[in-house]
Amino acid sequence: MVKRVFSFFILLTLCAGARAGAVSAKAYALVEAETGRLITGANVSERLPMASTTKIMTGLLACESGRLDEEFVVPEEPLRVEGSSMGLVPGERITLRDLVYGLMLESGNDAANTIAYLLEGSIEAFAEKMNEKAENLGLENTHFDNPSGLDGPTHYTTALDLARLGAHAMQNEDFADIVSTWEKRVPYNGIQNGRRLVNHNALLKQYEGTLGIKTGFTKKSGRCLVSCAKRNGVTLVVATLKGPDDWNDHRSLLDYGFSVLRRTRLLRAKPDIQASIVGGVKDTIRCSFDEENLEASLSDKELPQVKTHILLRPFYYAAISKGQKLGEIVFTLDDVVLVSRPIYAAEPVEPISPSKLKGLLRSIFP
């Protein structure tokens, strides 16, 4: 499969003159979630503080740790932190999953620090992991000093990086399930369901199709927000930084995105794909690929620009078994990979027998 790495995406802005309505945010980016390509934005590469939208990365790393259902004892040191809290008590036992609920719904800085200590031993070590992940995702204008989003000298992101981080995080099923939850009951210092957590993301109640993901605010950063919504098969992610009217900004930008993009089949006619065979009873064989749900979220103007790439070797040596993977079919838009599928042999090919091979050679070289 062609690897979808966000750092290699070429930015694509649709209808440069046809933007959403007036946006209050200093910087914003609307991206198509499957590809991470830019639909519209402003100051998308300006480095700005991100406040608690930082917790998207913290929560993602926790969800990817493989330890979500492991129970931990809450240490005292990470609870010495200012700002929002889920009300953790030193010495209480809690699962990592419930910590992530407290992190993403109540925006608990105590949860963020506790996750860092439990998984990596310190704030600094966890921040290193956050930055490693950002680098792996190609988020070149993002740097983390801490897991909570409190202001730091080198704690920054951009609207585009943040939107793409959000799109990537929403691909994790545990993460997506947590941030889509409006209210959750978790234990409080041994009392079952003793702690009530309520999501700060009002769009979950106010905008049809909203899936998550995170709010943020400090005096330095102003209001920050990342949202994800899906309608009619199209999934969008919006990030706004320094947005005093962020709820309305997101409604406007999401409305614009859904008005521009629609779910579209990529194949008008199935291509006839054949592979060349050497040393077999056949010179060529038919190939196939899975055509089901071969779709992408595109504008009407984009569809004619989609290119199909059939990636096969010049030839294959027999024997070939039916269903053997031979290559790949890839659909791209301005070098951004939309969809890729394996190409398989639709029929087997046996190698030519030694006697037939000798006869063939005699006919060629009498």
CSV table of C-alpha atoms in Angstrom, one decimal:
chain,number,residue,atom,x,y,z
A,1,MET,CA,0.0,0.0,0.0
A,2,VAL,CA,1.1,3.5,-0.7
A,3,LYS,CA,1.9,5.1,2.7
A,4,ARG,CA,-0.2,8.1,3.5
A,5,VAL,CA,2.3,10.4,5.2
A,6,PHE,CA,0.9,13.9,5.9
A,7,SER,CA,4.3,15.5,5.4
A,8,PHE,CA,4.3,14.5,1.7
A,9,PHE,CA,0.9,16.0,1.0
A,10,ILE,CA,0.7,18.9,-1.4
A,11,LEU,CA,-1.7,21.5,-0.2
A,12,LEU,CA,-4.8,21.9,-2.2
A,13,THR,CA,-7.1,24.9,-1.7
A,14,LEU,CA,-10.5,24.6,-3.4
A,15,CYS,CA,-12.1,27.6,-5.0
A,16,ALA,CA,-9.7,30.2,-3.6
A,17,GLY,CA,-12.2,33.0,-4.1
A,18,ALA,CA,-15.2,31.1,-2.6
A,19,ARG,CA,-14.5,31.0,1.1
A,20,ALA,CA,-16.7,30.4,4.1
A,21,GLY,CA,-18.3,33.5,5.8
A,22,ALA,CA,-16.3,35.9,7.9
A,23,VAL,CA,-14.1,33.9,10.4
A,24,SER,CA,-13.0,35.5,13.7
A,25,ALA,CA,-9.9,33.2,14.2
A,26,LYS,CA,-6.5,34.6,13.6
A,27,ALA,CA,-5.6,31.3,11.9
A,28,TYR,CA,-7.8,28.5,10.7
A,29,ALA,CA,-7.7,25.4,8.5
A,30,LEU,CA,-10.4,23.1,7.1
A,31,VAL,CA,-9.1,19.8,5.9
A,32,GLU,CA,-10.7,16.7,4.3
A,33,ALA,CA,-10.1,14.0,7.0
A,34,GLU,CA,-9.2,11.0,4.9
A,35,THR,CA,-6.3,12.7,3.0
A,36,GLY,CA,-5.5,15.7,5.2
A,37,ARG,CA,-5.6,18.0,2.2
A,38,LEU,CA,-6.5,21.7,2.8
A,39,ILE,CA,-9.9,22.8,1.6
A,40,THR,CA,-9.7,26.4,2.9
A,41,GLY,CA,-7.8,28.4,5.5
A,42,ALA,CA,-6.0,31.5,6.6
A,43,ASN,CA,-2.5,31.9,8.1
A,44,VAL,CA,-2.4,28.1,8.1
A,45,SER,CA,1.4,28.0,8.8
A,46,GLU,CA,1.6,30.6,11.4
A,47,ARG,CA,3.0,29.3,14.7
A,48,LEU,CA,0.7,30.0,17.6
A,49,PRO,CA,0.0,28.6,21.1
A,50,MET,CA,-2.6,25.8,21.2
A,51,ALA,CA,-3.8,25.6,24.8
A,52,SER,CA,-5.6,22.4,25.7
A,53,THR,CA,-6.0,21.2,22.1
A,54,THR,CA,-2.5,19.9,23.0
A,55,LYS,CA,-4.4,17.1,24.7
A,56,ILE,CA,-5.3,15.6,21.3
A,57,MET,CA,-1.7,14.4,21.1
A,58,THR,CA,-1.6,13.3,24.8
A,59,GLY,CA,-4.8,11.3,24.4
A,60,LEU,CA,-3.7,9.8,21.1
A,61,LEU,CA,-0.5,8.5,22.6
A,62,ALA,CA,-2.4,7.1,25.6
A,63,CYS,CA,-4.8,5.3,23.2
A,64,GLU,CA,-1.9,3.9,21.2
A,65,SER,CA,-0.1,2.7,24.3
A,66,GLY,CA,-2.0,-0.6,24.4
A,67,ARG,CA,-2.6,0.0,28.1
A,68,LEU,CA,-6.0,1.7,28.2
A,69,ASP,CA,-7.6,-0.9,30.4
A,70,GLU,CA,-4.7,-1.2,32.8
A,71,GLU,CA,-5.3,0.1,36.3
A,72,PHE,CA,-2.8,2.5,37.9
A,73,VAL,CA,-2.3,4.2,41.2
A,74,VAL,CA,-2.4,8.0,40.8
A,75,PRO,CA,0.9,9.5,42.0
A,76,GLU,CA,0.9,12.8,43.9
A,77,GLU,CA,3.6,14.8,42.0
A,78,PRO,CA,1.8,15.2,38.7
A,79,LEU,CA,-1.3,16.6,40.5
A,80,ARG,CA,0.5,19.8,41.4
A,81,VAL,CA,-0.6,21.6,38.3
A,82,GLU,CA,-2.8,24.7,37.7
A,83,GLY,CA,-5.9,25.0,35.5
A,84,SER,CA,-8.7,22.7,34.7
A,85,SER,CA,-9.0,19.4,36.5
A,86,MET,CA,-10.9,16.1,36.6
A,87,GLY,CA,-10.4,16.0,40.4
A,88,LEU,CA,-7.8,13.2,40.8
A,89,VAL,CA,-6.9,12.1,44.3
A,90,PRO,CA,-3.3,10.9,45.2
A,91,GLY,CA,-3.3,7.2,45.7
A,92,GLU,CA,-6.6,6.4,44.0
A,93,ARG,CA,-6.8,3.6,41.5
A,94,ILE,CA,-8.0,4.4,38.0
A,95,THR,CA,-7.7,2.9,34.5
A,96,LEU,CA,-5.8,4.7,31.8
A,97,ARG,CA,-9.0,4.8,29.7
A,98,ASP,CA,-10.8,6.7,32.5
A,99,LEU,CA,-7.9,9.1,32.7
A,100,VAL,CA,-8.3,9.8,28.9
A,101,TYR,CA,-12.0,10.5,29.5
A,102,GLY,CA,-11.0,13.0,32.1
A,103,LEU,CA,-8.4,14.4,29.8
A,104,MET,CA,-10.6,14.9,26.8
A,105,LEU,CA,-14.0,15.7,28.3
A,106,GLU,CA,-13.1,17.8,31.4
A,107,SER,CA,-9.8,18.9,29.9
A,108,GLY,CA,-8.0,17.8,33.1
A,109,ASN,CA,-4.5,19.1,33.4
A,110,ASP,CA,-4.1,16.6,36.3
A,111,ALA,CA,-5.1,13.8,34.0
A,112,ALA,CA,-2.6,15.0,31.3
A,113,ASN,CA,0.3,15.1,33.8
A,114,THR,CA,-0.7,11.8,35.3
A,115,ILE,CA,-0.8,10.1,31.9
A,116,ALA,CA,2.7,11.5,31.2
A,117,TYR,CA,4.1,10.2,34.5
A,118,LEU,CA,2.5,6.8,34.3
A,119,LEU,CA,3.5,6.1,30.7
A,120,GLU,CA,7.0,7.8,30.5
A,121,GLY,CA,8.0,8.7,34.1
A,122,SER,CA,8.0,12.5,33.7
A,123,ILE,CA,6.6,15.5,31.9
A,124,GLU,CA,9.8,16.0,29.9
A,125,ALA,CA,10.1,12.4,28.8
A,126,PHE,CA,6.5,12.3,27.6
A,127,ALA,CA,6.9,15.6,25.8
A,128,GLU,CA,9.8,14.0,23.9
A,129,LYS,CA,7.4,11.2,22.8
A,130,MET,CA,4.8,13.8,21.7
A,131,ASN,CA,7.4,15.6,19.6
A,132,GLU,CA,8.6,12.3,18.1
A,133,LYS,CA,5.0,11.5,17.1
A,134,ALA,CA,4.6,15.0,15.6
A,135,GLU,CA,7.7,14.5,13.5
A,136,ASN,CA,6.5,11.1,12.3
A,137,LEU,CA,3.3,12.7,11.2
A,138,GLY,CA,5.1,15.4,9.3
A,139,LEU,CA,3.9,18.2,11.6
A,140,GLU,CA,6.9,20.4,10.9
A,141,ASN,CA,5.5,23.5,12.7
A,142,THR,CA,4.5,21.8,15.9
A,143,HIS,CA,6.4,21.5,19.2
A,144,PHE,CA,5.2,20.4,22.6
A,145,ASP,CA,6.7,21.4,26.0
A,146,ASN,CA,4.1,19.6,28.1
A,147,PRO,CA,1.1,17.3,27.8
A,148,SER,CA,-1.6,19.7,29.1
A,149,GLY,CA,-1.3,22.8,26.9
A,150,LEU,CA,-0.1,25.3,29.5
A,151,ASP,CA,1.9,28.1,27.9
A,152,GLY,CA,5.5,27.2,27.3
A,153,PRO,CA,8.4,29.0,25.5
A,154,THR,CA,8.5,26.5,22.7
A,155,HIS,CA,4.9,25.2,22.9
A,156,TYR,CA,3.2,25.9,19.5
A,157,THR,CA,1.5,24.6,16.5
A,158,THR,CA,-0.2,25.9,13.3
A,159,ALA,CA,-3.9,25.6,12.2
A,160,LEU,CA,-2.9,23.2,9.5
A,161,ASP,CA,-0.8,21.0,11.7
A,162,LEU,CA,-3.5,20.9,14.3
A,163,ALA,CA,-6.2,20.0,11.9
A,164,ARG,CA,-4.1,17.2,10.4
A,165,LEU,CA,-3.3,15.9,13.9
A,166,GLY,CA,-7.0,15.9,14.7
A,167,ALA,CA,-7.7,14.0,11.5
A,168,HIS,CA,-5.1,11.4,12.3
A,169,ALA,CA,-6.2,11.0,15.9
A,170,MET,CA,-9.8,10.4,14.8
A,171,GLN,CA,-8.7,7.3,12.9
A,172,ASN,CA,-8.0,5.7,16.3
A,173,GLU,CA,-11.2,4.0,17.3
A,174,ASP,CA,-10.7,4.3,21.1
A,175,PHE,CA,-9.8,8.0,20.8
A,176,ALA,CA,-12.8,8.7,18.5
A,177,ASP,CA,-15.1,6.9,20.9
A,178,ILE,CA,-13.9,8.9,23.8
A,179,VAL,CA,-14.1,12.4,22.2
A,180,SER,CA,-17.6,11.7,20.9
A,181,THR,CA,-18.9,11.0,24.4
A,182,TRP,CA,-21.0,13.8,25.9
A,183,GLU,CA,-21.1,12.5,29.5
A,184,LYS,CA,-19.2,9.7,31.3
A,185,ARG,CA,-19.3,8.3,34.8
A,186,VAL,CA,-16.0,7.0,36.2
A,187,PRO,CA,-14.8,5.9,39.6
A,188,TYR,CA,-13.9,8.5,42.3
A,189,ASN,CA,-11.3,7.3,44.7
A,190,GLY,CA,-12.9,3.8,45.0
A,191,ILE,CA,-16.5,5.0,44.6
A,192,GLN,CA,-18.0,3.4,41.5
A,193,ASN,CA,-19.4,6.0,39.1
A,194,GLY,CA,-18.6,8.6,41.6
A,195,ARG,CA,-17.1,11.1,39.2
A,196,ARG,CA,-19.2,12.8,36.5
A,197,LEU,CA,-17.4,14.0,33.4
A,198,VAL,CA,-19.0,16.3,30.9
A,199,ASN,CA,-17.6,17.2,27.5
A,200,HIS,CA,-16.7,20.9,26.9
A,201,ASN,CA,-17.3,20.6,23.1
A,202,ALA,CA,-20.7,22.2,22.6
A,203,LEU,CA,-20.7,21.3,18.9
A,204,LEU,CA,-21.5,17.7,19.9
A,205,LYS,CA,-25.0,19.0,20.9
A,206,GLN,CA,-25.3,21.9,18.5
A,207,TYR,CA,-24.0,20.8,15.1
A,208,GLU,CA,-25.4,17.8,13.3
A,209,GLY,CA,-22.8,15.2,12.5
A,210,THR,CA,-20.2,16.3,15.0
A,211,LEU,CA,-17.8,13.5,16.1
A,212,GLY,CA,-15.5,15.5,18.5
A,213,ILE,CA,-12.8,16.6,19.3
A,214,LYS,CA,-11.2,19.3,21.7
A,215,THR,CA,-11.5,22.8,23.1
A,216,GLY,CA,-8.7,25.0,24.5
A,217,PHE,CA,-8.1,28.3,26.2
A,218,THR,CA,-5.4,30.3,27.9
A,219,LYS,CA,-5.0,34.1,28.1
A,220,LYS,CA,-2.0,33.8,25.8
A,221,SER,CA,-3.6,31.5,23.2
A,222,GLY,CA,-7.1,32.8,23.3
A,223,ARG,CA,-9.9,30.4,22.3
A,224,CYS,CA,-8.7,27.3,20.4
A,225,LEU,CA,-10.9,24.6,18.9
A,226,VAL,CA,-10.6,21.5,16.8
A,227,SER,CA,-13.8,19.9,15.6
A,228,CYS,CA,-14.6,16.9,13.4
A,229,ALA,CA,-17.9,16.3,11.6
A,230,LYS,CA,-19.3,13.8,9.1
A,231,ARG,CA,-22.3,14.2,6.7
A,232,ASN,CA,-23.2,12.0,3.7
A,233,GLY,CA,-20.0,10.1,3.9
A,234,VAL,CA,-17.8,13.3,3.9
A,235,THR,CA,-15.6,13.8,7.0
A,236,LEU,CA,-14.1,17.2,7.8
A,237,VAL,CA,-11.8,18.6,10.5
A,238,VAL,CA,-11.5,22.2,11.4
A,239,ALA,CA,-8.8,23.9,13.6
A,240,THR,CA,-9.1,27.5,14.7
A,241,LEU,CA,-6.5,29.4,16.8
A,242,LYS,CA,-7.2,32.7,18.6
A,243,GLY,CA,-10.8,32.5,17.6
A,244,PRO,CA,-13.1,34.6,19.8
A,245,ASP,CA,-16.2,33.3,18.1
A,246,ASP,CA,-15.0,29.8,17.5
A,247,TRP,CA,-18.4,28.0,17.7
A,248,ASN,CA,-19.8,30.0,14.9
A,249,ASP,CA,-16.4,29.9,13.0
A,250,HIS,CA,-16.7,26.1,13.0
A,251,ARG,CA,-20.3,26.0,11.9
A,252,SER,CA,-19.5,28.3,9.0
A,253,LEU,CA,-16.4,26.4,7.9
A,254,LEU,CA,-18.0,23.0,8.2
A,255,ASP,CA,-21.1,24.2,6.3
A,256,TYR,CA,-18.8,25.5,3.6
A,257,GLY,CA,-16.9,22.2,3.4
A,258,PHE,CA,-20.0,20.1,3.1
A,259,SER,CA,-21.4,22.4,0.4
A,260,VAL,CA,-18.2,21.9,-1.7
A,261,LEU,CA,-17.4,18.2,-1.2
A,262,ARG,CA,-19.5,15.1,-1.9
A,263,ARG,CA,-18.8,11.4,-1.8
A,264,THR,CA,-17.9,10.3,-5.3
A,265,ARG,CA,-17.1,7.0,-7.1
A,266,LEU,CA,-13.6,7.0,-8.5
A,267,LEU,CA,-14.2,4.5,-11.3
A,268,ARG,CA,-16.4,5.3,-14.3
A,269,ALA,CA,-15.4,2.1,-16.1
A,270,LYS,CA,-13.4,-0.8,-14.7
A,271,PRO,CA,-9.9,-0.9,-16.3
A,272,ASP,CA,-8.8,-4.1,-18.1
A,273,ILE,CA,-5.6,-5.0,-16.1
A,274,GLN,CA,-3.3,-7.8,-17.3
A,275,ALA,CA,0.1,-8.9,-16.2
A,276,SER,CA,2.8,-10.3,-18.4
A,277,ILE,CA,4.1,-13.8,-17.5
A,278,VAL,CA,7.4,-15.4,-18.3
A,279,GLY,CA,7.9,-19.2,-18.2
A,280,GLY,CA,4.2,-20.0,-17.9
A,281,VAL,CA,1.6,-21.8,-20.0
A,282,LYS,CA,0.1,-18.3,-20.6
A,283,ASP,CA,1.8,-15.1,-21.6
A,284,THR,CA,-0.6,-12.9,-19.8
A,285,ILE,CA,-3.2,-13.2,-17.0
A,286,ARG,CA,-6.2,-11.2,-15.9
A,287,CYS,CA,-5.9,-9.2,-12.7
A,288,SER,CA,-8.6,-7.9,-10.3
A,289,PHE,CA,-9.0,-5.5,-7.4
A,290,ASP,CA,-11.7,-4.8,-4.8
A,291,GLU,CA,-14.0,-2.2,-6.3
A,292,GLU,CA,-16.3,-1.9,-3.3
A,293,ASN,CA,-16.5,1.5,-1.7
A,294,LEU,CA,-13.9,2.9,-4.1
A,295,GLU,CA,-14.8,6.5,-3.3
A,296,ALA,CA,-13.4,9.8,-2.2
A,297,SER,CA,-14.7,13.1,-1.0
A,298,LEU,CA,-14.3,15.5,-3.9
A,299,SER,CA,-15.7,18.6,-5.5
A,300,ASP,CA,-17.2,18.6,-8.9
A,301,LYS,CA,-14.1,20.4,-10.2
A,302,GLU,CA,-11.7,17.9,-8.7
A,303,LEU,CA,-13.2,14.7,-10.2
A,304,PRO,CA,-11.8,15.2,-13.7
A,305,GLN,CA,-8.3,15.8,-12.2
A,306,VAL,CA,-8.2,12.4,-10.4
A,307,LYS,CA,-5.5,10.2,-11.9
A,308,THR,CA,-5.3,6.4,-11.9
A,309,HIS,CA,-2.0,4.6,-11.5
A,310,ILE,CA,-1.6,0.9,-12.2
A,311,LEU,CA,1.6,-0.3,-10.5
A,312,LEU,CA,2.7,-3.6,-11.9
A,313,ARG,CA,6.2,-5.1,-12.6
A,314,PRO,CA,7.1,-5.5,-16.3
A,315,PHE,CA,6.7,-9.2,-16.0
A,316,TYR,CA,6.2,-12.1,-13.4
A,317,TYR,CA,7.7,-15.5,-13.4
A,318,ALA,CA,5.4,-18.5,-13.3
A,319,ALA,CA,4.0,-20.1,-11.3
A,320,ILE,CA,1.4,-17.6,-10.2
A,321,SER,CA,-1.5,-18.6,-7.9
A,322,LYS,CA,-5.0,-17.2,-8.0
A,323,GLY,CA,-5.3,-14.3,-5.5
A,324,GLN,CA,-1.6,-13.7,-5.4
A,325,LYS,CA,-0.8,-10.0,-4.9
A,326,LEU,CA,0.9,-8.6,-7.9
A,327,GLY,CA,0.7,-4.8,-7.5
A,328,GLU,CA,-1.5,-1.9,-6.7
A,329,ILE,CA,-4.0,0.5,-8.2
A,330,VAL,CA,-3.7,4.1,-6.8
A,331,PHE,CA,-5.9,7.1,-7.3
A,332,THR,CA,-4.4,10.5,-6.8
A,333,LEU,CA,-5.3,14.1,-6.9
A,334,ASP,CA,-2.4,16.5,-7.3
A,335,ASP,CA,-0.1,13.8,-5.9
A,336,VAL,CA,-2.2,13.3,-2.9
A,337,VAL,CA,-3.2,9.7,-2.5
A,338,LEU,CA,-7.0,9.4,-2.3
A,339,VAL,CA,-7.4,5.6,-2.3
A,340,SER,CA,-5.1,2.6,-3.1
A,341,ARG,CA,-6.0,-1.1,-3.5
A,342,PRO,CA,-4.0,-4.2,-4.0
A,343,ILE,CA,-4.1,-5.9,-7.4
A,344,TYR,CA,-4.4,-9.6,-7.4
A,345,ALA,CA,-4.0,-12.4,-10.0
A,346,ALA,CA,-7.6,-13.3,-11.1
A,347,GLU,CA,-6.4,-16.7,-12.4
A,348,PRO,CA,-3.5,-19.2,-11.8
A,349,VAL,CA,-0.6,-19.8,-14.2
A,350,GLU,CA,1.4,-23.1,-14.1
A,351,PRO,CA,5.0,-23.0,-15.2
A,352,ILE,CA,5.7,-24.5,-18.7
A,353,SER,CA,6.8,-28.1,-18.6
A,354,PRO,CA,10.5,-28.9,-19.4
A,355,SER,CA,9.4,-30.8,-22.6
A,356,LYS,CA,7.3,-27.9,-23.9
A,357,LEU,CA,10.1,-25.5,-23.0
A,358,LYS,CA,12.5,-27.5,-25.1
A,359,GLY,CA,10.1,-27.5,-28.0
A,360,LEU,CA,9.6,-23.8,-27.7
A,361,LEU,CA,13.3,-23.2,-27.6
A,362,ARG,CA,13.8,-25.3,-30.8
A,363,SER,CA,11.1,-23.4,-32.6
A,364,ILE,CA,12.8,-20.1,-31.7
A,365,PHE,CA,16.3,-21.4,-32.3
A,366,PRO,CA,16.1,-24.2,-34.9
